[in-house]
Amino acid sequence: MKSNIEGKVIVMTGASRGMGAAAAKLLAAGGAAMVLGAKRMEELELVLREIHDKNGKAIGIKTDVTKSRQVKNLVRRAVEEFGKVDVVINNAGLMPISPVKNLHIPEWNQMIDV
């Protein structure tokens, strides 16, 4: 039975670990071509290897989502490699460790930027 994911091209940020890595593997297993972006390329390479070992389609691009050129490059590479983009999942994120009452404004601004 064909899934509604099969044949889709999915661009995902924050794909090197955690929920992003798990979702990328699951979507690739369902037949999607994955274009994965992350700042941590060593970790992203492990995700790519696991996808490829199961005959999935995926490429990885070093991407810092706070830099618009890098995000545009991620999407451009998806179109170059697979001819289209069907879905974009912005999974990149971070969370400051300090409580809001400490007013570490730069940390919170960075979280919002990501």
C-alpha positions as a Python dict, from the first residue, in 0.01 Angstrom:
ca = {
    (1, 'M'): (0, 0, 0),
    (2, 'K'): (137, 340, -99),
    (3, 'S'): (164, 599, 178),
    (4, 'N'): (91, 968, 129),
    (5, 'I'): (459, 1034, 213),
    (6, 'E'): (604, 819, -64),
    (7, 'G'): (764, 1030, -337),
    (8, 'K'): (746, 1355, -143),
    (9, 'V'): (1050, 1579, -105),
    (10, 'I'): (1081, 1701, 251),
    (11, 'V'): (1322, 1970, 371),
    (12, 'M'): (1388, 1955, 745),
    (13, 'T'): (1600, 2170, 973),
    (14, 'G'): (1733, 2051, 1307),
    (15, 'A'): (1766, 1697, 1175),
    (16, 'S'): (2090, 1591, 1345),
    (17, 'R'): (1944, 1455, 1667),
    (18, 'G'): (1639, 1416, 1887),
    (19, 'M'): (1295, 1452, 1733),
    (20, 'G'): (1438, 1581, 1407),
    (21, 'A'): (1659, 1276, 1353),
    (22, 'A'): (1376, 1040, 1448),
    (23, 'A'): (1129, 1212, 1216),
    (24, 'A'): (1379, 1218, 928),
    (25, 'K'): (1439, 843, 959),
    (26, 'L'): (1067, 768, 981),
    (27, 'L'): (977, 985, 681),
    (28, 'A'): (1262, 838, 474),
    (29, 'A'): (1145, 488, 565),
    (30, 'G'): (801, 590, 435),
    (31, 'G'): (949, 674, 96),
    (32, 'A'): (1015, 1047, 120),
    (33, 'A'): (1333, 1202, -17),
    (34, 'M'): (1484, 1396, 272),
    (35, 'V'): (1692, 1713, 250),
    (36, 'L'): (1829, 1756, 599),
    (37, 'G'): (1982, 2067, 748),
    (38, 'A'): (2173, 2094, 1074),
    (39, 'K'): (2464, 2280, 1227),
    (40, 'R'): (2624, 1960, 1359),
    (41, 'M'): (2740, 1780, 1045),
    (42, 'E'): (2909, 1493, 1230),
    (43, 'E'): (2579, 1402, 1393),
    (44, 'L'): (2387, 1460, 1071),
    (45, 'E'): (2621, 1220, 888),
    (46, 'L'): (2514, 945, 1131),
    (47, 'V'): (2147, 1011, 1051),
    (48, 'L'): (2222, 1008, 677),
    (49, 'R'): (2415, 682, 706),
    (50, 'E'): (2125, 516, 886),
    (51, 'I'): (1878, 636, 619),
    (52, 'H'): (2105, 520, 336),
    (53, 'D'): (2164, 182, 504),
    (54, 'K'): (1788, 125, 478),
    (55, 'N'): (1786, 231, 110),
    (56, 'G'): (1633, 569, 187),
    (57, 'K'): (1699, 889, -5),
    (58, 'A'): (1858, 1177, 184),
    (59, 'I'): (2116, 1450, 153),
    (60, 'G'): (2253, 1667, 430),
    (61, 'I'): (2353, 2032, 419),
    (62, 'K'): (2524, 2228, 696),
    (63, 'T'): (2262, 2486, 786),
    (64, 'D'): (2242, 2753, 1054),
    (65, 'V'): (1879, 2866, 1048),
    (66, 'T'): (1972, 3211, 1182),
    (67, 'K'): (2146, 3275, 848),
    (68, 'S'): (1886, 3324, 574),
    (69, 'R'): (2136, 3248, 296),
    (70, 'Q'): (2200, 2904, 442),
    (71, 'V'): (1827, 2830, 466),
    (72, 'K'): (1777, 2943, 104),
    (73, 'N'): (2069, 2720, 3),
    (74, 'L'): (1905, 2423, 177),
    (75, 'V'): (1586, 2469, -26),
    (76, 'R'): (1781, 2537, -347),
    (77, 'R'): (1977, 2213, -301),
    (78, 'A'): (1651, 2022, -253),
    (79, 'V'): (1522, 2149, -587),
    (80, 'E'): (1856, 2077, -759),
    (81, 'E'): (1871, 1724, -622),
    (82, 'F'): (1507, 1617, -634),
    (83, 'G'): (1333, 1870, -862),
    (84, 'K'): (1085, 2006, -611),
    (85, 'V'): (996, 2067, -246),
    (86, 'D'): (667, 1934, -111),
    (87, 'V'): (707, 1994, 262),
    (88, 'V'): (928, 2210, 485),
    (89, 'I'): (963, 2116, 852),
    (90, 'N'): (1134, 2377, 1067),
    (91, 'N'): (1245, 2159, 1356),
    (92, 'A'): (1555, 2356, 1457),
    (93, 'G'): (1543, 2491, 1806),
    (94, 'L'): (1719, 2558, 2130),
    (95, 'M'): (1614, 2646, 2479),
    (96, 'P'): (1791, 2871, 2727),
    (97, 'I'): (1874, 2706, 3055),
    (98, 'S'): (1812, 3011, 3273),
    (99, 'P'): (1469, 3109, 3410),
    (100, 'V'): (1300, 3412, 3254),
    (101, 'K'): (1329, 3601, 3585),
    (102, 'N'): (1710, 3608, 3538),
    (103, 'L'): (1654, 3827, 3231),
    (104, 'H'): (1922, 3669, 3013),
    (105, 'I'): (1777, 3854, 2716),
    (106, 'P'): (2048, 3754, 2462),
    (107, 'E'): (1976, 3384, 2527),
    (108, 'W'): (1603, 3436, 2475),
    (109, 'N'): (1662, 3642, 2160),
    (110, 'Q'): (1880, 3362, 2022),
    (111, 'M'): (1604, 3109, 2092),
    (112, 'I'): (1353, 3325, 1904),
    (113, 'D'): (1594, 3371, 1611),
    (114, 'V'): (1634, 2995, 1576),
}
